[in-house]
Amino acid sequence: DREEMTIVYVTKYALTEGPFKVDARLAVDGEMAEYRIGSGYAQYAHGKEFWLTQEEAIADCERRRKAKIASIEKQKAKLEKMVFAIKE
């Protein structure tokens, strides 16, 4: 018998490959999605790596982008404050 499939929106790779929609089998009380792309191996998304609505997925992508920008800005500030001196 065929297991129940649910459409999920995976945001795990939002900042590299982009979000995508896939049919998945939910497990662990809905905390894990198992899916296959093509005839490939089973892949998994856990917790906040996938969403059941497109709106939630887009909002997560925006959160991920803002967090990454903040991280890069912090890294940039650290680099700008660096002072180089040659030790004698």
Short mmCIF file of N, CA, C and O in Angstrom, two decimals:
data_model
loop_
_atom_site.label_atom_id
_atom_site.label_comp_id
_atom_site.label_asym_id
_atom_site.label_seq_id
_atom_site.Cartn_x
_atom_site.Cartn_y
_atom_site.Cartn_z
N ASP A 1 0.84 -1.20 0.00
CA ASP A 1 0.00 0.00 0.00
C ASP A 1 0.88 1.25 0.00
O ASP A 1 1.91 1.28 0.64
N ARG A 2 0.43 2.24 -0.71
CA ARG A 2 1.21 3.47 -0.90
C ARG A 2 1.11 4.36 0.34
O ARG A 2 0.03 4.59 0.87
N GLU A 3 2.27 4.84 0.80
CA GLU A 3 2.28 5.72 1.96
C GLU A 3 1.77 7.09 1.55
O GLU A 3 1.95 7.51 0.41
N GLU A 4 1.14 7.77 2.48
CA GLU A 4 0.58 9.09 2.19
C GLU A 4 1.69 10.10 1.94
O GLU A 4 2.62 10.23 2.71
N MET A 5 1.57 10.79 0.81
CA MET A 5 2.56 11.80 0.43
C MET A 5 1.96 13.19 0.66
O MET A 5 0.75 13.38 0.51
N THR A 6 2.80 14.12 1.01
CA THR A 6 2.39 15.49 1.29
C THR A 6 3.31 16.42 0.52
O THR A 6 4.52 16.18 0.46
N ILE A 7 2.75 17.48 -0.05
CA ILE A 7 3.60 18.47 -0.72
C ILE A 7 4.27 19.31 0.36
O ILE A 7 3.60 19.81 1.27
N VAL A 8 5.59 19.42 0.28
CA VAL A 8 6.34 20.26 1.22
C VAL A 8 7.24 21.20 0.43
O VAL A 8 7.57 20.95 -0.73
N TYR A 9 7.60 22.30 1.07
CA TYR A 9 8.48 23.30 0.46
C TYR A 9 9.79 23.27 1.25
O TYR A 9 9.82 23.61 2.43
N VAL A 10 10.85 22.81 0.61
CA VAL A 10 12.14 22.64 1.27
C VAL A 10 12.95 23.93 1.15
O VAL A 10 13.16 24.43 0.04
N THR A 11 13.38 24.47 2.29
CA THR A 11 14.17 25.71 2.31
C THR A 11 15.59 25.47 2.81
O THR A 11 16.36 26.40 2.95
N LYS A 12 15.92 24.22 3.04
CA LYS A 12 17.23 23.82 3.55
C LYS A 12 18.37 24.41 2.72
O LYS A 12 19.40 24.79 3.25
N TYR A 13 18.17 24.48 1.41
CA TYR A 13 19.21 24.98 0.50
C TYR A 13 18.84 26.33 -0.10
O TYR A 13 19.26 26.68 -1.20
N ALA A 14 18.02 27.10 0.61
CA ALA A 14 17.48 28.35 0.08
C ALA A 14 18.54 29.30 -0.46
O ALA A 14 18.35 29.92 -1.50
N LEU A 15 19.67 29.42 0.23
CA LEU A 15 20.68 30.41 -0.16
C LEU A 15 21.71 29.86 -1.15
O LEU A 15 22.59 30.60 -1.60
N THR A 16 21.59 28.60 -1.51
CA THR A 16 22.53 28.03 -2.49
C THR A 16 21.78 27.58 -3.75
O THR A 16 22.01 28.11 -4.82
N GLU A 17 20.88 26.64 -3.60
CA GLU A 17 20.16 26.12 -4.76
C GLU A 17 18.77 26.74 -4.89
O GLU A 17 18.11 26.58 -5.91
N GLY A 18 18.29 27.38 -3.83
CA GLY A 18 16.95 27.94 -3.82
C GLY A 18 15.94 26.96 -3.25
O GLY A 18 16.20 25.77 -3.16
N PRO A 19 14.78 27.48 -2.84
CA PRO A 19 13.74 26.61 -2.27
C PRO A 19 13.09 25.78 -3.38
O PRO A 19 13.13 26.18 -4.54
N PHE A 20 12.50 24.65 -3.01
CA PHE A 20 11.79 23.85 -4.01
C PHE A 20 10.63 23.10 -3.38
O PHE A 20 10.58 22.89 -2.17
N LYS A 21 9.69 22.73 -4.23
CA LYS A 21 8.48 22.00 -3.82
C LYS A 21 8.67 20.54 -4.19
O LYS A 21 9.18 20.24 -5.27
N VAL A 22 8.26 19.64 -3.30
CA VAL A 22 8.46 18.21 -3.54
C VAL A 22 7.39 17.41 -2.79
O VAL A 22 6.86 17.86 -1.79
N ASP A 23 7.07 16.24 -3.30
CA ASP A 23 6.20 15.30 -2.59
C ASP A 23 7.06 14.56 -1.57
O ASP A 23 8.12 14.05 -1.93
N ALA A 24 6.61 14.53 -0.33
CA ALA A 24 7.41 13.89 0.73
C ALA A 24 6.53 13.05 1.63
O ALA A 24 5.32 13.24 1.72
N ARG A 25 7.18 12.14 2.31
CA ARG A 25 6.53 11.34 3.35
C ARG A 25 6.94 11.96 4.68
O ARG A 25 8.13 12.09 4.96
N LEU A 26 5.95 12.36 5.47
CA LEU A 26 6.25 12.97 6.76
C LEU A 26 6.44 11.87 7.81
O LEU A 26 5.74 10.86 7.79
N ALA A 27 7.39 12.08 8.70
CA ALA A 27 7.67 11.12 9.77
C ALA A 27 8.02 11.88 11.04
O ALA A 27 8.10 13.10 11.03
N VAL A 28 8.22 11.16 12.12
CA VAL A 28 8.59 11.73 13.42
C VAL A 28 7.61 12.85 13.80
O VAL A 28 8.01 13.98 14.05
N ASP A 29 6.33 12.53 13.79
CA ASP A 29 5.26 13.49 14.13
C ASP A 29 5.35 14.77 13.29
O ASP A 29 5.16 15.87 13.80
N GLY A 30 5.68 14.64 12.02
CA GLY A 30 5.73 15.78 11.13
C GLY A 30 6.99 16.61 11.23
O GLY A 30 7.09 17.68 10.64
N GLU A 31 7.99 16.12 11.98
CA GLU A 31 9.24 16.87 12.16
C GLU A 31 10.29 16.52 11.11
O GLU A 31 11.36 17.10 11.08
N MET A 32 10.00 15.53 10.26
CA MET A 32 10.96 15.12 9.24
C MET A 32 10.21 14.83 7.95
O MET A 32 9.12 14.26 7.98
N ALA A 33 10.80 15.25 6.84
CA ALA A 33 10.24 14.95 5.53
C ALA A 33 11.25 14.12 4.75
O ALA A 33 12.42 14.48 4.67
N GLU A 34 10.80 13.00 4.21
CA GLU A 34 11.66 12.15 3.37
C GLU A 34 11.17 12.29 1.94
O GLU A 34 9.99 12.14 1.66
N TYR A 35 12.09 12.60 1.03
CA TYR A 35 11.70 12.79 -0.37
C TYR A 35 12.78 12.27 -1.29
O TYR A 35 13.91 12.04 -0.90
N ARG A 36 12.40 12.07 -2.52
CA ARG A 36 13.35 11.66 -3.57
C ARG A 36 13.21 12.61 -4.73
O ARG A 36 12.11 13.03 -5.07
N ILE A 37 14.34 12.95 -5.33
CA ILE A 37 14.32 13.78 -6.52
C ILE A 37 14.69 12.86 -7.67
O ILE A 37 15.76 12.26 -7.68
N GLY A 38 13.76 12.72 -8.60
CA GLY A 38 13.95 11.76 -9.69
C GLY A 38 13.97 10.36 -9.10
O GLY A 38 13.20 10.03 -8.22
N SER A 39 14.88 9.54 -9.58
CA SER A 39 14.98 8.18 -9.05
C SER A 39 16.17 8.09 -8.09
O SER A 39 16.73 7.02 -7.87
N GLY A 40 16.55 9.24 -7.53
CA GLY A 40 17.70 9.30 -6.64
C GLY A 40 17.44 8.70 -5.28
O GLY A 40 16.38 8.15 -5.00
N TYR A 41 18.45 8.83 -4.43
CA TYR A 41 18.36 8.34 -3.06
C TYR A 41 17.37 9.16 -2.25
O TYR A 41 17.10 10.31 -2.57
N ALA A 42 16.90 8.57 -1.16
CA ALA A 42 16.03 9.30 -0.24
C ALA A 42 16.82 10.46 0.37
O ALA A 42 17.99 10.30 0.71
N GLN A 43 16.19 11.60 0.45
CA GLN A 43 16.79 12.77 1.08
C GLN A 43 15.86 13.20 2.22
O GLN A 43 14.68 12.89 2.19
N TYR A 44 16.40 13.93 3.17
CA TYR A 44 15.63 14.29 4.35
C TYR A 44 15.75 15.77 4.66
O TYR A 44 16.79 16.38 4.45
N ALA A 45 14.66 16.32 5.16
CA ALA A 45 14.66 17.69 5.69
C ALA A 45 14.05 17.58 7.09
O ALA A 45 13.08 16.84 7.29
N HIS A 46 14.64 18.27 8.04
CA HIS A 46 14.20 18.17 9.44
C HIS A 46 13.75 19.53 9.96
O HIS A 46 14.30 20.57 9.56
N GLY A 47 12.80 19.52 10.88
CA GLY A 47 12.40 20.74 11.59
C GLY A 47 12.11 21.92 10.70
O GLY A 47 11.20 21.87 9.87
N LYS A 48 12.88 22.98 10.83
CA LYS A 48 12.62 24.21 10.10
C LYS A 48 13.34 24.26 8.75
O LYS A 48 13.61 25.33 8.21
N GLU A 49 13.62 23.09 8.18
CA GLU A 49 14.22 23.02 6.85
C GLU A 49 13.15 22.82 5.78
O GLU A 49 13.45 22.83 4.59
N PHE A 50 11.90 22.60 6.21
CA PHE A 50 10.80 22.45 5.25
C PHE A 50 9.52 23.00 5.86
O PHE A 50 9.39 23.13 7.08
N TRP A 51 8.58 23.34 4.99
CA TRP A 51 7.33 23.98 5.39
C TRP A 51 6.17 23.38 4.60
O TRP A 51 6.37 22.86 3.50
N LEU A 52 4.98 23.51 5.15
CA LEU A 52 3.80 22.95 4.49
C LEU A 52 3.09 23.97 3.60
O LEU A 52 2.24 23.60 2.80
N THR A 53 3.44 25.26 3.75
CA THR A 53 2.83 26.27 2.88
C THR A 53 3.92 27.09 2.20
O THR A 53 5.02 27.26 2.74
N GLN A 54 3.58 27.57 1.01
CA GLN A 54 4.52 28.38 0.24
C GLN A 54 4.85 29.67 1.00
O GLN A 54 5.98 30.12 0.99
N GLU A 55 3.85 30.25 1.68
CA GLU A 55 4.06 31.49 2.42
C GLU A 55 5.08 31.32 3.54
O GLU A 55 5.96 32.16 3.73
N GLU A 56 4.96 30.22 4.29
CA GLU A 56 5.92 29.95 5.36
C GLU A 56 7.32 29.75 4.79
O GLU A 56 8.31 30.20 5.36
N ALA A 57 7.40 29.06 3.66
CA ALA A 57 8.70 28.79 3.03
C ALA A 57 9.37 30.09 2.58
O ALA A 57 10.55 30.30 2.84
N ILE A 58 8.60 30.97 1.95
CA ILE A 58 9.16 32.26 1.49
C ILE A 58 9.61 33.08 2.69
O ILE A 58 10.69 33.68 2.67
N ALA A 59 8.82 33.10 3.76
CA ALA A 59 9.19 33.84 4.97
C ALA A 59 10.49 33.28 5.55
O ALA A 59 11.37 34.03 5.98
N ASP A 60 10.65 31.95 5.53
CA ASP A 60 11.89 31.33 6.03
C ASP A 60 13.08 31.72 5.15
O ASP A 60 14.15 32.01 5.67
N CYS A 61 12.88 31.74 3.85
CA CYS A 61 13.96 32.16 2.93
C CYS A 61 14.39 33.59 3.25
O CYS A 61 15.59 33.88 3.28
N GLU A 62 13.43 34.47 3.51
CA GLU A 62 13.75 35.86 3.85
C GLU A 62 14.52 35.93 5.16
O GLU A 62 15.49 36.67 5.28
N ARG A 63 14.11 35.14 6.16
CA ARG A 63 14.82 35.10 7.45
C ARG A 63 16.25 34.62 7.24
O ARG A 63 17.19 35.18 7.81
N ARG A 64 16.41 33.58 6.44
CA ARG A 64 17.74 33.04 6.17
C ARG A 64 18.62 34.08 5.47
O ARG A 64 19.79 34.22 5.80
N ARG A 65 18.04 34.80 4.51
CA ARG A 65 18.80 35.82 3.80
C ARG A 65 19.25 36.93 4.75
O ARG A 65 20.41 37.33 4.75
N LYS A 66 18.33 37.42 5.59
CA LYS A 66 18.66 38.49 6.53
C LYS A 66 19.75 38.05 7.51
O LYS A 66 20.66 38.82 7.81
N ALA A 67 19.65 36.82 7.99
CA ALA A 67 20.66 36.30 8.93
C ALA A 67 22.02 36.20 8.24
O ALA A 67 23.05 36.54 8.84
N LYS A 68 22.04 35.77 6.99
CA LYS A 68 23.31 35.64 6.26
C LYS A 68 23.92 37.01 6.00
O LYS A 68 25.13 37.20 6.15
N ILE A 69 23.09 37.99 5.63
CA ILE A 69 23.58 39.35 5.41
C ILE A 69 24.17 39.91 6.70
O ILE A 69 25.25 40.50 6.69
N ALA A 70 23.48 39.71 7.83
CA ALA A 70 23.98 40.19 9.12
C ALA A 70 25.33 39.54 9.44
O ALA A 70 26.25 40.21 9.91
N SER A 71 25.45 38.25 9.16
CA SER A 71 26.69 37.53 9.41
C SER A 71 27.83 38.09 8.54
O SER A 71 28.95 38.30 9.02
N ILE A 72 27.53 38.35 7.28
CA ILE A 72 28.54 38.89 6.36
C ILE A 72 28.94 40.30 6.79
O ILE A 72 30.13 40.65 6.76
N GLU A 73 27.97 41.11 7.23
CA GLU A 73 28.28 42.48 7.69
C GLU A 73 29.17 42.44 8.92
O GLU A 73 30.11 43.24 9.05
N LYS A 74 28.91 41.50 9.83
CA LYS A 74 29.73 41.35 11.03
C LYS A 74 31.15 40.94 10.65
O LYS A 74 32.13 41.48 11.16
N GLN A 75 31.25 40.02 9.69
CA GLN A 75 32.55 39.57 9.19
C GLN A 75 33.29 40.72 8.52
O GLN A 75 34.49 40.91 8.72
N LYS A 76 32.56 41.54 7.74
CA LYS A 76 33.15 42.69 7.04
C LYS A 76 33.70 43.70 8.06
O LYS A 76 34.82 44.19 7.92
N ALA A 77 32.91 43.98 9.10
CA ALA A 77 33.34 44.93 10.14
C ALA A 77 34.62 44.44 10.82
O ALA A 77 35.54 45.21 11.07
N LYS A 78 34.66 43.15 11.11
CA LYS A 78 35.85 42.56 11.75
C LYS A 78 37.08 42.73 10.84
O LYS A 78 38.16 43.10 11.30
N LEU A 79 36.90 42.47 9.56
CA LEU A 79 38.01 42.62 8.60
C LEU A 79 38.46 44.07 8.48
O LEU A 79 39.65 44.35 8.40
N GLU A 80 37.50 45.00 8.48
CA GLU A 80 37.84 46.41 8.35
C GLU A 80 38.61 46.93 9.57
O GLU A 80 39.41 47.86 9.44
N LYS A 81 38.37 46.35 10.73
CA LYS A 81 39.05 46.78 11.96
C LYS A 81 40.46 46.21 12.09
O LYS A 81 41.21 46.64 12.95
N MET A 82 40.78 45.24 11.26
CA MET A 82 42.10 44.61 11.37
C MET A 82 43.21 45.61 11.10
O MET A 82 43.10 46.44 10.22
N VAL A 83 44.26 45.51 11.90
CA VAL A 83 45.45 46.34 11.72
C VAL A 83 46.61 45.36 11.56
O VAL A 83 46.78 44.44 12.36
N PHE A 84 47.40 45.60 10.53
CA PHE A 84 48.52 44.70 10.27
C PHE A 84 49.83 45.38 10.66
O PHE A 84 50.03 46.56 10.37
N ALA A 85 50.67 44.64 11.33
CA ALA A 85 51.99 45.13 11.69
C ALA A 85 52.95 43.96 11.59
O ALA A 85 52.63 42.83 11.96
N ILE A 86 54.11 44.26 11.07
CA ILE A 86 55.15 43.23 10.96
C ILE A 86 55.93 43.19 12.26
O ILE A 86 56.42 44.22 12.73
N LYS A 87 56.03 42.02 12.84
CA LYS A 87 56.78 41.86 14.09
C LYS A 87 58.25 41.78 13.76
O LYS A 87 58.66 41.07 12.86
N GLU A 88 59.05 42.53 14.51
CA GLU A 88 60.53 42.54 14.28
C GLU A 88 61.16 41.35 14.95
O GLU A 88 60.77 40.88 15.97
#
